[in-house]
mmCIF file of C-alpha atoms and ligand atoms in Angstrom:
data_model
loop_
_atom_site.group_PDB
_atom_site.id
_atom_site.type_symbol
_atom_site.label_atom_id
_atom_site.label_comp_id
_atom_site.label_asym_id
_atom_site.label_seq_id
_atom_site.Cartn_x
_atom_site.Cartn_y
_atom_site.Cartn_z
ATOM 1 C CA MET A 228 4.776 -118.026 59.424
ATOM 2 C CA ILE A 229 3.972 -119.464 56.025
ATOM 3 C CA SER A 230 2.162 -116.962 53.825
ATOM 4 C CA ILE A 231 -1.148 -117.835 52.177
ATOM 5 C CA LYS A 232 -1.577 -115.978 48.919
ATOM 6 C CA SER A 233 -4.795 -114.159 48.045
ATOM 7 C CA GLU A 234 -6.471 -114.624 44.645
ATOM 8 C CA ARG A 235 -4.885 -111.341 43.536
ATOM 9 C CA GLU A 236 -1.431 -112.515 44.610
ATOM 10 C CA ILE A 237 -1.945 -115.886 42.926
ATOM 11 C CA SER A 238 -2.781 -114.110 39.645
ATOM 12 C CA LEU A 239 0.430 -112.102 39.904
ATOM 13 C CA MET A 240 2.459 -115.246 40.647
ATOM 14 C CA ARG A 241 0.874 -116.983 37.645
ATOM 15 C CA GLU A 242 1.919 -114.008 35.544
ATOM 16 C CA ALA A 243 5.476 -114.171 36.968
ATOM 17 C CA GLY A 244 5.525 -117.895 36.161
ATOM 18 C CA LYS A 245 4.360 -117.283 32.599
ATOM 19 C CA ARG A 246 7.130 -114.738 32.054
ATOM 20 C CA LEU A 247 9.687 -117.161 33.488
ATOM 21 C CA LYS A 248 8.522 -119.886 31.062
ATOM 22 C CA GLU A 249 8.993 -117.391 28.223
ATOM 23 C CA THR A 250 12.503 -116.618 29.472
ATOM 24 C CA PHE A 251 13.422 -120.301 29.274
ATOM 25 C CA ALA A 252 11.977 -120.498 25.754
ATOM 26 C CA GLU A 253 14.187 -117.554 24.795
ATOM 27 C CA ILE A 254 17.454 -118.972 26.166
ATOM 28 C CA GLU A 255 16.686 -122.389 24.649
ATOM 29 C CA LYS A 256 16.965 -120.776 21.202
ATOM 30 C CA HIS A 257 20.581 -119.889 21.961
ATOM 31 C CA LEU A 258 21.824 -122.849 24.010
ATOM 32 C CA LYS A 259 24.241 -124.426 21.544
ATOM 33 C CA VAL A 260 27.846 -125.602 21.415
ATOM 34 C CA GLY A 261 30.166 -122.587 21.424
ATOM 35 C CA ILE A 262 28.019 -120.042 23.253
ATOM 36 C CA THR A 263 29.471 -118.879 26.572
ATOM 37 C CA THR A 264 27.529 -119.066 29.800
ATOM 38 C CA LYS A 265 28.050 -115.309 30.129
ATOM 39 C CA GLU A 266 26.307 -114.771 26.778
ATOM 40 C CA ILE A 267 23.333 -116.856 27.920
ATOM 41 C CA ASP A 268 23.183 -114.784 31.077
ATOM 42 C CA GLU A 269 23.095 -111.545 29.076
ATOM 43 C CA ILE A 270 20.290 -112.857 26.847
ATOM 44 C CA ALA A 271 18.244 -113.815 29.928
ATOM 45 C CA HIS A 272 18.956 -110.481 31.597
ATOM 46 C CA ASP A 273 17.817 -108.392 28.635
ATOM 47 C CA TYR A 274 14.742 -110.548 28.026
ATOM 48 C CA ILE A 275 13.626 -110.353 31.671
ATOM 49 C CA ILE A 276 13.982 -106.563 31.757
ATOM 50 C CA GLN A 277 12.141 -106.121 28.430
ATOM 51 C CA ASN A 278 9.306 -108.225 29.857
ATOM 52 C CA ASP A 279 8.746 -105.774 32.772
ATOM 53 C CA CYS A 280 10.351 -108.149 35.248
ATOM 54 C CA ILE A 281 13.337 -107.891 37.586
ATOM 55 C CA PRO A 282 16.112 -110.525 37.762
ATOM 56 C CA SER A 283 15.889 -111.621 41.412
ATOM 57 C CA CYS A 284 19.333 -113.185 41.782
ATOM 58 C CA LEU A 285 21.323 -110.210 40.470
ATOM 59 C CA GLY A 286 22.747 -108.555 43.595
ATOM 60 C CA TYR A 287 21.071 -111.061 45.943
ATOM 61 C CA GLU A 288 23.601 -111.442 48.762
ATOM 62 C CA GLY A 289 26.095 -110.062 46.264
ATOM 63 C CA TYR A 290 25.413 -112.650 43.522
ATOM 64 C CA PRO A 291 26.979 -111.127 40.371
ATOM 65 C CA ALA A 292 24.702 -112.414 37.555
ATOM 66 C CA THR A 293 21.096 -112.836 36.442
ATOM 67 C CA ILE A 294 20.957 -116.628 36.336
ATOM 68 C CA CYS A 295 22.881 -119.521 37.860
ATOM 69 C CA ILE A 296 24.425 -121.809 35.221
ATOM 70 C CA SER A 297 25.924 -125.020 36.563
ATOM 71 C CA ILE A 298 27.742 -127.443 34.265
ATOM 72 C CA ASN A 299 28.382 -131.196 34.683
ATOM 73 C CA ASP A 300 29.796 -131.701 38.206
ATOM 74 C CA GLU A 301 28.598 -128.252 39.290
ATOM 75 C CA VAL A 302 25.454 -128.766 41.363
ATOM 76 C CA VAL A 303 24.058 -125.241 41.760
ATOM 77 C CA HIS A 304 24.917 -121.517 41.774
ATOM 78 C CA GLY A 305 27.489 -121.635 38.962
ATOM 79 C CA ILE A 306 28.394 -118.075 37.957
ATOM 80 C CA PRO A 307 28.097 -117.339 34.218
ATOM 81 C CA ARG A 308 31.569 -116.771 32.756
ATOM 82 C CA ASN A 309 33.683 -116.981 29.660
ATOM 83 C CA TYR A 310 33.184 -120.768 29.311
ATOM 84 C CA LYS A 311 32.089 -122.081 25.926
ATOM 85 C CA ILE A 312 29.509 -124.843 26.130
ATOM 86 C CA LYS A 313 30.806 -128.124 24.656
ATOM 87 C CA ASN A 314 29.247 -131.218 23.131
ATOM 88 C CA GLY A 315 28.507 -133.635 25.991
ATOM 89 C CA ASP A 316 27.926 -130.994 28.662
ATOM 90 C CA ILE A 317 24.839 -130.895 30.835
ATOM 91 C CA VAL A 318 23.889 -127.322 31.612
ATOM 92 C CA SER A 319 21.536 -126.387 34.409
ATOM 93 C CA CYS A 320 19.955 -122.946 34.233
ATOM 94 C CA ASP A 321 18.328 -121.731 37.452
ATOM 95 C CA ILE A 322 16.350 -118.530 36.899
ATOM 96 C CA VAL A 323 14.410 -116.397 39.365
ATOM 97 C CA LEU A 324 12.531 -113.253 38.346
ATOM 98 C CA SER A 325 9.948 -111.031 39.942
ATOM 99 C CA TYR A 326 6.874 -109.430 38.400
ATOM 100 C CA LYS A 327 5.121 -106.644 40.324
ATOM 101 C CA GLY A 328 6.902 -107.797 43.475
ATOM 102 C CA TYR A 329 6.206 -111.552 43.158
ATOM 103 C CA HIS A 330 8.942 -114.073 42.433
ATOM 104 C CA ALA A 331 8.929 -117.195 40.262
ATOM 105 C CA ASP A 332 11.824 -119.681 40.378
ATOM 106 C CA ALA A 333 12.577 -122.632 38.090
ATOM 107 C CA THR A 334 15.508 -124.732 36.889
ATOM 108 C CA ARG A 335 16.030 -126.840 33.784
ATOM 109 C CA THR A 336 19.026 -129.056 33.036
ATOM 110 C CA TYR A 337 19.773 -129.229 29.305
ATOM 111 C CA ILE A 338 21.749 -131.974 27.560
ATOM 112 C CA ILE A 339 24.064 -130.563 24.894
ATOM 113 C CA GLY A 340 24.756 -132.985 22.043
ATOM 114 C CA THR A 341 25.713 -136.564 22.794
ATOM 115 C CA VAL A 342 26.031 -137.987 26.293
ATOM 116 C CA SER A 343 26.019 -141.491 27.766
ATOM 117 C CA LYS A 344 22.803 -143.336 28.633
ATOM 118 C CA GLU A 345 23.753 -142.968 32.303
ATOM 119 C CA ILE A 346 23.715 -139.174 32.003
ATOM 120 C CA ILE A 347 20.464 -139.096 30.016
ATOM 121 C CA ASP A 348 18.926 -141.170 32.821
ATOM 122 C CA LEU A 349 20.343 -138.832 35.473
ATOM 123 C CA VAL A 350 18.712 -135.811 33.838
ATOM 124 C CA GLU A 351 15.376 -137.538 33.154
ATOM 125 C CA ASN A 352 15.163 -139.113 36.580
ATOM 126 C CA THR A 353 15.817 -135.771 38.274
ATOM 127 C CA LYS A 354 12.787 -134.383 36.446
ATOM 128 C CA LYS A 355 10.773 -137.451 37.374
ATOM 129 C CA ALA A 356 11.864 -137.117 41.025
ATOM 130 C CA PHE A 357 10.326 -133.630 40.947
ATOM 131 C CA TYR A 358 7.080 -135.215 39.683
ATOM 132 C CA ALA A 359 7.228 -137.919 42.348
ATOM 133 C CA GLY A 360 7.362 -135.118 44.934
ATOM 134 C CA VAL A 361 4.815 -132.754 43.399
ATOM 135 C CA SER A 362 2.304 -135.564 42.918
ATOM 136 C CA LYS A 363 1.884 -135.630 46.717
ATOM 137 C CA VAL A 364 0.946 -131.949 46.942
ATOM 138 C CA ARG A 365 -2.525 -130.959 48.142
ATOM 139 C CA GLU A 366 -3.982 -129.184 51.145
ATOM 140 C CA GLY A 367 -3.096 -131.077 54.320
ATOM 141 C CA VAL A 368 -0.039 -132.951 53.027
ATOM 142 C CA ARG A 369 3.005 -132.911 55.305
ATOM 143 C CA VAL A 370 6.236 -131.536 53.851
ATOM 144 C CA LYS A 371 8.015 -134.765 54.744
ATOM 145 C CA GLU A 372 5.727 -136.782 52.454
ATOM 146 C CA ILE A 373 6.953 -134.722 49.488
ATOM 147 C CA SER A 374 10.565 -135.064 50.657
ATOM 148 C CA LYS A 375 10.320 -138.810 51.090
ATOM 149 C CA ALA A 376 8.725 -139.324 47.671
ATOM 150 C CA ILE A 377 11.648 -137.496 46.030
ATOM 151 C CA GLU A 378 14.276 -139.386 48.011
ATOM 152 C CA ASP A 379 12.656 -142.770 47.393
ATOM 153 C CA TYR A 380 12.469 -142.075 43.662
ATOM 154 C CA ALA A 381 16.140 -141.011 43.566
ATOM 155 C CA HIS A 382 17.365 -144.038 45.497
ATOM 156 C CA LEU A 383 15.275 -146.416 43.420
ATOM 157 C CA HIS A 384 17.235 -145.119 40.425
ATOM 158 C CA ASN A 385 20.616 -145.276 42.160
ATOM 159 C CA LEU A 386 21.002 -141.527 42.441
ATOM 160 C CA SER A 387 22.067 -139.678 45.571
ATOM 161 C CA VAL A 388 20.331 -136.638 47.017
ATOM 162 C CA VAL A 389 22.177 -133.413 47.838
ATOM 163 C CA GLU A 390 21.255 -132.361 51.374
ATOM 164 C CA GLU A 391 22.982 -128.988 51.716
ATOM 165 C CA LEU A 392 20.374 -127.183 49.612
ATOM 166 C CA VAL A 393 16.602 -127.491 49.751
ATOM 167 C CA GLY A 394 13.401 -126.197 48.162
ATOM 168 C CA HIS A 395 11.503 -123.349 49.794
ATOM 169 C CA GLY A 396 8.387 -121.217 49.968
ATOM 170 C CA ILE A 397 8.235 -118.252 47.581
ATOM 171 C CA GLY A 398 6.198 -115.065 47.147
ATOM 172 C CA THR A 399 7.204 -111.463 47.846
ATOM 173 C CA GLU A 400 10.534 -112.995 48.938
ATOM 174 C CA MET A 401 12.581 -115.397 46.833
ATOM 175 C CA HIS A 402 13.033 -117.671 49.853
ATOM 176 C CA GLU A 403 10.146 -118.012 52.275
ATOM 177 C CA GLU A 404 9.093 -120.682 54.736
ATOM 178 C CA PRO A 405 8.792 -123.630 54.693
ATOM 179 C CA ASP A 406 11.957 -125.459 53.623
ATOM 180 C CA ILE A 407 11.187 -128.332 51.239
ATOM 181 C CA PRO A 408 14.028 -130.861 51.649
ATOM 182 C CA ASN A 409 14.624 -133.543 49.023
ATOM 183 C CA PHE A 410 15.360 -136.161 51.679
ATOM 184 C CA ASP A 411 13.393 -137.729 54.501
ATOM 185 C CA THR A 412 13.058 -135.456 57.545
ATOM 186 C CA ASN A 413 10.825 -134.957 60.522
ATOM 187 C CA ASN A 414 9.112 -131.979 58.983
ATOM 188 C CA ASN A 415 5.490 -132.404 60.019
ATOM 189 C CA THR A 416 4.430 -129.017 58.656
ATOM 190 C CA ARG A 417 1.182 -129.351 56.733
ATOM 191 C CA LEU A 418 0.593 -127.393 53.547
ATOM 192 C CA LYS A 419 -2.537 -125.311 52.993
ATOM 193 C CA ALA A 420 -4.263 -124.149 49.835
ATOM 194 C CA GLY A 421 -2.783 -120.816 48.735
ATOM 195 C CA MET A 422 0.789 -121.610 49.773
ATOM 196 C CA VAL A 423 3.365 -121.431 46.992
ATOM 197 C CA ILE A 424 6.497 -123.582 47.162
ATOM 198 C CA CYS A 425 9.531 -124.429 45.050
ATOM 199 C CA ILE A 426 10.323 -128.132 44.767
ATOM 200 C CA GLU A 427 13.850 -128.622 43.460
ATOM 201 C CA PRO A 428 15.630 -131.974 43.570
ATOM 202 C CA MET A 429 19.407 -131.878 43.046
ATOM 203 C CA LEU A 430 20.527 -135.430 42.296
ATOM 204 C CA ASN A 431 24.024 -136.880 41.831
ATOM 205 C CA LEU A 432 25.332 -139.837 39.833
ATOM 206 C CA GLY A 433 27.941 -140.567 42.498
ATOM 207 C CA SER A 434 28.011 -139.707 46.180
ATOM 208 C CA LYS A 435 25.842 -137.004 47.740
ATOM 209 C CA GLU A 436 28.861 -135.073 49.029
ATOM 210 C CA VAL A 437 29.340 -131.530 47.711
ATOM 211 C CA TYR A 438 31.675 -128.603 48.427
ATOM 212 C CA LEU A 439 31.642 -124.833 48.002
ATOM 213 C CA CYS A 440 34.224 -123.508 45.526
ATOM 214 C CA GLU A 441 36.592 -120.598 46.084
ATOM 215 C CA ASP A 442 34.255 -118.202 44.284
ATOM 216 C CA GLU A 443 31.979 -118.683 47.344
ATOM 217 C CA TRP A 444 29.002 -119.535 45.106
ATOM 218 C CA THR A 445 29.541 -122.574 42.909
ATOM 219 C CA VAL A 446 28.684 -125.873 44.601
ATOM 220 C CA LYS A 447 30.344 -128.977 43.076
ATOM 221 C CA THR A 448 30.237 -132.706 43.711
ATOM 222 C CA CYS A 449 33.235 -133.952 45.721
ATOM 223 C CA ASP A 450 33.760 -136.978 43.470
ATOM 224 C CA GLY A 451 33.542 -134.973 40.228
ATOM 225 C CA LYS A 452 30.572 -136.985 38.951
ATOM 226 C CA TYR A 453 27.674 -135.243 37.228
ATOM 227 C CA SER A 454 24.739 -133.639 39.010
ATOM 228 C CA SER A 455 21.311 -132.586 37.723
ATOM 229 C CA HIS A 456 18.723 -130.103 39.011
ATOM 230 C CA TYR A 457 15.036 -129.581 38.192
ATOM 231 C CA GLU A 458 12.741 -127.043 39.813
ATOM 232 C CA ASN A 459 9.300 -125.470 39.526
ATOM 233 C CA THR A 460 7.193 -122.993 41.478
ATOM 234 C CA VAL A 461 4.025 -124.770 42.633
ATOM 235 C CA LEU A 462 0.717 -123.470 44.017
ATOM 236 C CA VAL A 463 -0.940 -125.715 46.610
ATOM 237 C CA THR A 464 -4.696 -126.163 46.024
ATOM 238 C CA LYS A 465 -7.471 -127.906 47.963
ATOM 239 C CA ASP A 466 -7.200 -131.139 46.051
ATOM 240 C CA GLY A 467 -3.819 -130.910 44.326
ATOM 241 C CA TYR A 468 -1.510 -128.345 42.827
ATOM 242 C CA GLU A 469 -0.841 -126.039 39.923
ATOM 243 C CA ILE A 470 2.665 -125.730 38.498
ATOM 244 C CA LEU A 471 3.176 -122.038 37.746
ATOM 245 C CA THR A 472 6.410 -122.376 35.776
ATOM 246 C CA GLU A 473 5.630 -125.240 33.440
ATOM 247 C CA GLU A 474 2.906 -126.042 30.929
ATOM 248 C CA ASN A 475 0.326 -128.124 32.756
ATOM 249 C CA ILE A 476 -0.505 -131.055 30.507
ATOM 250 C CA ASN A 477 -3.844 -130.392 28.743
ATOM 251 C CA GLY A 478 -3.883 -127.060 30.589
ATOM 252 C CA GLU A 479 -5.399 -128.851 33.544
ATOM 253 C CA LYS A 480 -4.679 -128.475 37.209
ATOM 254 C CA LYS A 481 -3.612 -131.732 38.748
ATOM 255 C CA LYS A 482 -5.233 -133.690 41.482
ATOM 256 C CA CYS A 483 -2.729 -135.245 43.808
ATOM 257 C CA SER A 484 -2.131 -138.982 43.829
ATOM 258 C CA LYS A 485 -2.860 -140.168 47.343
HETATM 259 N N1 MF3 B 400 16.992 -120.762 42.738
HETATM 260 C C1 MF3 B 400 18.087 -120.491 43.616
HETATM 261 C C2 MF3 B 400 17.695 -120.884 45.023
HETATM 262 O O1 MF3 B 400 16.538 -121.153 45.262
HETATM 263 C C3 MF3 B 400 18.399 -119.078 43.497
HETATM 264 C C4 MF3 B 400 19.713 -118.706 43.969
HETATM 265 S S1 MF3 B 400 19.868 -117.069 43.578
HETATM 266 C C5 MF3 B 400 21.406 -116.650 44.038
HETATM 267 O O2 MF3 B 400 18.526 -120.964 45.907
HETATM 268 F F1 MF3 B 400 21.424 -115.377 44.014
HETATM 269 F F2 MF3 B 400 21.650 -117.093 45.269
HETATM 270 F F3 MF3 B 400 22.229 -117.159 43.211
HETATM 271 CO CO1 CO B 401 14.749 -122.231 44.303
#
């Protein structure tokens, strides 16, 4: 069963999204060479709590931190630790919080200092792959149309798509139905206005193969090449979508591109 949110629930999810955007703005002030990923995690933790929110990942299936910070060849679920961020790193921060029982989930990958053109393109094209997917969203769209748009965009730019992890519905639970894969599937599920989903492409410079590290959380690329991740929480509307965790350009809600 995919939940349809009421107007009241949508207002609370908008509020959760707003507070998540503010959390990113806060950590961005501190994301510099020399800071440890553990320090970033502590800043996010304190900010979320002060903002009347709860860090959703902390304690989720035993996860030991507030945010997931994944560097370079780490794809997702990196555990904040005593690692000092270096010039040339790409740092993905995946943050989930809840406000009055409603979750918002987003990921940004930040470039620290100087990196090659290839890596700049990886990070930008992962964001654009998210937009290729979200631009399909409206009432009645099938999940697989979103998935295919993301995959096609990635392949057009010579990037591979991680298949072990997928986007998801969100609401009173961090992970709800339906799954939103970033690759072509047979998922004929149709979206309805009032559903809220997370679209989150994870794209690799090299092969799509990934493995789970010994810490049982961190997922890395098998070939050691860099990976990027971009995610937003998105409300489905009658004729398009509203991104709850990012500034909508001109403050407008978007109509989908057919
Ligand atoms: N945004 C991540 C996801 O959708 C959140 C993982 S939380 C963790 O899978 F607790 F599993 F780390
Ligand atoms: Co997510």
